[in-house]
Every structure is written in structure tokens, then in C-alpha cells.
JSON list of C-alpha atoms in Angstrom, two decimals:
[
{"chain": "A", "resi": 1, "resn": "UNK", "atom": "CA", "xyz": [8.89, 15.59, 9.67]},
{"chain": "A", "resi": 2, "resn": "UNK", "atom": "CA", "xyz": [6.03, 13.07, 9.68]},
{"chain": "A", "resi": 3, "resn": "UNK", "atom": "CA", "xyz": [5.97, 12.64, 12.97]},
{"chain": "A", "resi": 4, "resn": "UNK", "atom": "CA", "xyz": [5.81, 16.48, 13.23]},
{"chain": "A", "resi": 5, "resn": "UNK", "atom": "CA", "xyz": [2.29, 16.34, 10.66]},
{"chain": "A", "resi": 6, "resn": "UNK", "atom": "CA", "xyz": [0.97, 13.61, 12.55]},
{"chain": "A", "resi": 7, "resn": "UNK", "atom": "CA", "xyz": [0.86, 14.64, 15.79]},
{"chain": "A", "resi": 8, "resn": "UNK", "atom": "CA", "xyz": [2.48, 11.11, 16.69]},
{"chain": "A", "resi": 9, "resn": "UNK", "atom": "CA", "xyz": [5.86, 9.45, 16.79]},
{"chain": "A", "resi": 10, "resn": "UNK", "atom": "CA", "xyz": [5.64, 6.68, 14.34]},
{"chain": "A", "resi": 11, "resn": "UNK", "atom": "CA", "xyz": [7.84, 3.17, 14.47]},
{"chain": "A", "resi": 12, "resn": "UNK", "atom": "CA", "xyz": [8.29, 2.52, 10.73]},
{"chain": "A", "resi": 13, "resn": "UNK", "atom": "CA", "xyz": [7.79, 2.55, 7.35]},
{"chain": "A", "resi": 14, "resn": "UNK", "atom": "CA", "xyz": [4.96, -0.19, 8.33]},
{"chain": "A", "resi": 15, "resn": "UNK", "atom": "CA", "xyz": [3.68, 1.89, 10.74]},
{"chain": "A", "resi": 16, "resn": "UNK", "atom": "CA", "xyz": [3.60, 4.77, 8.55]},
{"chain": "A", "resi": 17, "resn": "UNK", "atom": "CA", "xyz": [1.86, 2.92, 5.86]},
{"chain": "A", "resi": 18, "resn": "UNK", "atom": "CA", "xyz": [-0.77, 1.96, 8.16]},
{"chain": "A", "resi": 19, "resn": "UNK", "atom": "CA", "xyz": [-1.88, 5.26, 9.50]},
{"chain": "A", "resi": 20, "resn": "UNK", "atom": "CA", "xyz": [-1.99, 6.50, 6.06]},
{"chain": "A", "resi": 21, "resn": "UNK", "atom": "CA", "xyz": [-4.65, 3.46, 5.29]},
{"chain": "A", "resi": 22, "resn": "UNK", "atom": "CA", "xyz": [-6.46, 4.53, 7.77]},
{"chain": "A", "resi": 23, "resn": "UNK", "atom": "CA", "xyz": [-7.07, 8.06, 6.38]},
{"chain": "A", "resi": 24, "resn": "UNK", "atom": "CA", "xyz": [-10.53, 8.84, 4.61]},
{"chain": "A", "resi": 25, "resn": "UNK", "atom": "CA", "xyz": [-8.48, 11.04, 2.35]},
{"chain": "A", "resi": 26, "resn": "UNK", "atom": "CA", "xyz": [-8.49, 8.85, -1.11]},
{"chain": "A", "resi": 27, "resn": "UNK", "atom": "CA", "xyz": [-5.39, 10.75, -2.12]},
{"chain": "A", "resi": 28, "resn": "UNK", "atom": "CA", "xyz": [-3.64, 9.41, 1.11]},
{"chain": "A", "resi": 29, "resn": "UNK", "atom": "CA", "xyz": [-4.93, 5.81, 0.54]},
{"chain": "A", "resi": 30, "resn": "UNK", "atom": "CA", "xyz": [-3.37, 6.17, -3.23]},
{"chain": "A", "resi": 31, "resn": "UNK", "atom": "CA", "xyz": [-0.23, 7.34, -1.57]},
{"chain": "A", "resi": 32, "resn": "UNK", "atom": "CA", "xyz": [-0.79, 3.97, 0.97]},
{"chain": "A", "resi": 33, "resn": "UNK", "atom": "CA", "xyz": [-1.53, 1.43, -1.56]},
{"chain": "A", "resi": 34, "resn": "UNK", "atom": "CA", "xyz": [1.95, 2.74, -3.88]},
{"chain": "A", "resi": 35, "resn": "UNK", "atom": "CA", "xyz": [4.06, 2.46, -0.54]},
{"chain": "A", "resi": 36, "resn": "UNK", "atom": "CA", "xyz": [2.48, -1.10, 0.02]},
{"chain": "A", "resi": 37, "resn": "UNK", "atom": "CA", "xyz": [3.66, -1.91, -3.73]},
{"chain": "A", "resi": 38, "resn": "UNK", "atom": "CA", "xyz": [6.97, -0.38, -3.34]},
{"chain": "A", "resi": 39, "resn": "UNK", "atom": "CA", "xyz": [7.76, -1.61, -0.24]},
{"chain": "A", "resi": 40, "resn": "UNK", "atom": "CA", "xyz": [5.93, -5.48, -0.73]},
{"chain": "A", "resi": 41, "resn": "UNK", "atom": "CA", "xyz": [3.65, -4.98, 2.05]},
{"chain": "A", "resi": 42, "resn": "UNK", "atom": "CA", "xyz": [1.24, -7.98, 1.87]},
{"chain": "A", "resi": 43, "resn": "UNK", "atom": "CA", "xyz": [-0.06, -7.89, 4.75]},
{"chain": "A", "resi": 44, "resn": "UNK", "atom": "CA", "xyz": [-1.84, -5.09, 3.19]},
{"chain": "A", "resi": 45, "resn": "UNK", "atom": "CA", "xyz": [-3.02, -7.17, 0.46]},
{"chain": "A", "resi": 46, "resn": "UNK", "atom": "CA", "xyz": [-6.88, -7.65, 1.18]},
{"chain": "A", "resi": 47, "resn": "UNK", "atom": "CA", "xyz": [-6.95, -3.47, 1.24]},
{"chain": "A", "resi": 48, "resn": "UNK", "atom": "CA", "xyz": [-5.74, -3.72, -2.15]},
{"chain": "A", "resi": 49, "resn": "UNK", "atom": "CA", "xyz": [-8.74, -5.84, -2.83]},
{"chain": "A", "resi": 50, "resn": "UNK", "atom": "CA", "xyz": [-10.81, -3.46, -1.63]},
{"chain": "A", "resi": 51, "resn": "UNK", "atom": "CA", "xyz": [-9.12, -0.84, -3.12]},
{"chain": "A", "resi": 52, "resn": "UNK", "atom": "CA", "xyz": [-9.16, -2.09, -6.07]},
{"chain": "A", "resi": 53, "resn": "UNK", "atom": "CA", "xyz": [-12.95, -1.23, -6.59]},
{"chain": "A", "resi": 54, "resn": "UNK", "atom": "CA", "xyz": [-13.24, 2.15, -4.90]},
{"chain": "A", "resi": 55, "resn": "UNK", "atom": "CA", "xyz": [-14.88, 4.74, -7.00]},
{"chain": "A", "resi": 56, "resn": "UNK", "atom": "CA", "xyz": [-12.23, 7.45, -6.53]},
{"chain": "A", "resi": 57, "resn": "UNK", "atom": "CA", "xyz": [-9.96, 6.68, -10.10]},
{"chain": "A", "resi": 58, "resn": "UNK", "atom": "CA", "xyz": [-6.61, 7.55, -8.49]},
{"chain": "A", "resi": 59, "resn": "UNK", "atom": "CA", "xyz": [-7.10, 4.84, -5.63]},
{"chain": "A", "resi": 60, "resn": "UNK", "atom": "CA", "xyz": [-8.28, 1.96, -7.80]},
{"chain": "A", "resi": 61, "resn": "UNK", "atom": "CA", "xyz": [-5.48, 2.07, -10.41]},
{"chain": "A", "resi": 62, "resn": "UNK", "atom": "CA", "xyz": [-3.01, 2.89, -7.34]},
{"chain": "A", "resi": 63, "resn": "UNK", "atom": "CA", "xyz": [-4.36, -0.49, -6.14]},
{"chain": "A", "resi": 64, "resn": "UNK", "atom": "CA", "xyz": [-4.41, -2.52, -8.97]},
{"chain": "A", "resi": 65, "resn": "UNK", "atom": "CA", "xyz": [-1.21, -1.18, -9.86]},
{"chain": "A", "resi": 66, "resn": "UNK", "atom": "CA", "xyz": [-0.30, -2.66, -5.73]},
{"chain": "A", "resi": 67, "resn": "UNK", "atom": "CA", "xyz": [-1.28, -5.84, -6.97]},
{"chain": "A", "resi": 68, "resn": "UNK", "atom": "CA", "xyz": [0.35, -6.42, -9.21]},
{"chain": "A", "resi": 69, "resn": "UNK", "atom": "CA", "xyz": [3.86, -5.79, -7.76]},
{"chain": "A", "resi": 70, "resn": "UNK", "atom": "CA", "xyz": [2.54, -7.38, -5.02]},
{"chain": "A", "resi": 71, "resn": "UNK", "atom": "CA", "xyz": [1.92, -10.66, -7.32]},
{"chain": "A", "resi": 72, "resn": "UNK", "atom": "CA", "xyz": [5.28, -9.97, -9.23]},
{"chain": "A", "resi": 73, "resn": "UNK", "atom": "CA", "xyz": [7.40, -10.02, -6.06]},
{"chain": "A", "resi": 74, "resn": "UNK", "atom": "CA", "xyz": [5.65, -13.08, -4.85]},
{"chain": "A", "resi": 75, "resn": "UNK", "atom": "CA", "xyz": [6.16, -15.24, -8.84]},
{"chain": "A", "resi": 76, "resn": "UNK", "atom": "CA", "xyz": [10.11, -13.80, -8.88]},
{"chain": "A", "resi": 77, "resn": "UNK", "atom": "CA", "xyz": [11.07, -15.53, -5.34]},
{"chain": "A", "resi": 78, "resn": "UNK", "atom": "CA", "xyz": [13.73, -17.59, -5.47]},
{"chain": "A", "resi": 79, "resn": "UNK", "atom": "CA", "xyz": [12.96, -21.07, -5.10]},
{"chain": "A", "resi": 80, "resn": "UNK", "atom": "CA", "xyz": [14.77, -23.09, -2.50]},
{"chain": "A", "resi": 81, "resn": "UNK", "atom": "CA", "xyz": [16.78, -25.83, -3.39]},
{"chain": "A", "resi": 82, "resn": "UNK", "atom": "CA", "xyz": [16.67, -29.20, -1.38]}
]
């Protein structure tokens, strides 16, 4: 279905994250920066910077909110034993 709104055949969930980040619709960017969260996207992670001091409400807290799952994922890693 997607695919079928986008006009485009998209690879991934990646993928699909990206095009919505590209959008200049700040509801679509909020939906963007929750998927990055969700899904532990960091590449993504400087647009949650960014993000994170946009003047449209729903987008910054959908950022910061990013972040910090973002930072949770990356303090609850296992650590590897020698």
C-alpha cells in the first residue's frame, strides 16, 4: 500500500523511513523520527539533532523522544565478554 501512495517501490523499512525524512510535511517527519526510535535507526541520529529544535511541537518532542530510545538501546547493549 505504500508503495501504491508513493508512487515508488520501496526496499525497506530503512528505505521507507528515509523518504518520509525527506518530506517537508512536519507531521511525516514526526511519523520518521518515531519509526527511527522504534526501529533503532541511528544512522538517523544527527536528524534527531536537528529535529530536536524544530519549531513545529509535534516534531521536536517526536525527536527528543527518538533520542532517547536511541540512547537507551545504545546504554542496554550487552557487553562482550573476553
Amino acid at each position: 500500500r505504500a508503495n501504491q501512495l508513493l508512487g515508488s517501490a520501496l526496499a525497506g523499512r530503512e528505505e521507507a523511513v528515509e523518504v518520509l525524512t525527506a518530506s517537508a510535511d512536519p507531521w511525516l517527519r514526526s511519523c520518521a523520527a518515531y519509526a527511527i526510535g522504534e526501529l533503532h535507526l541511528v544512522r538517523f541520529a544527527p536528524l534527531l539533532e536537528q529535529w530536536g529544535r524544530d519549531p513545529d511541537p509535534l516534531l521536536r518532542a517526536a525527536a527528543i523522544e527518538a533520542k532517547h530510545k536511541l540512547k537507551e538501546m545504545t546504554t542496554t547493549l550487552p557487553v562482550p565478554s573476553s
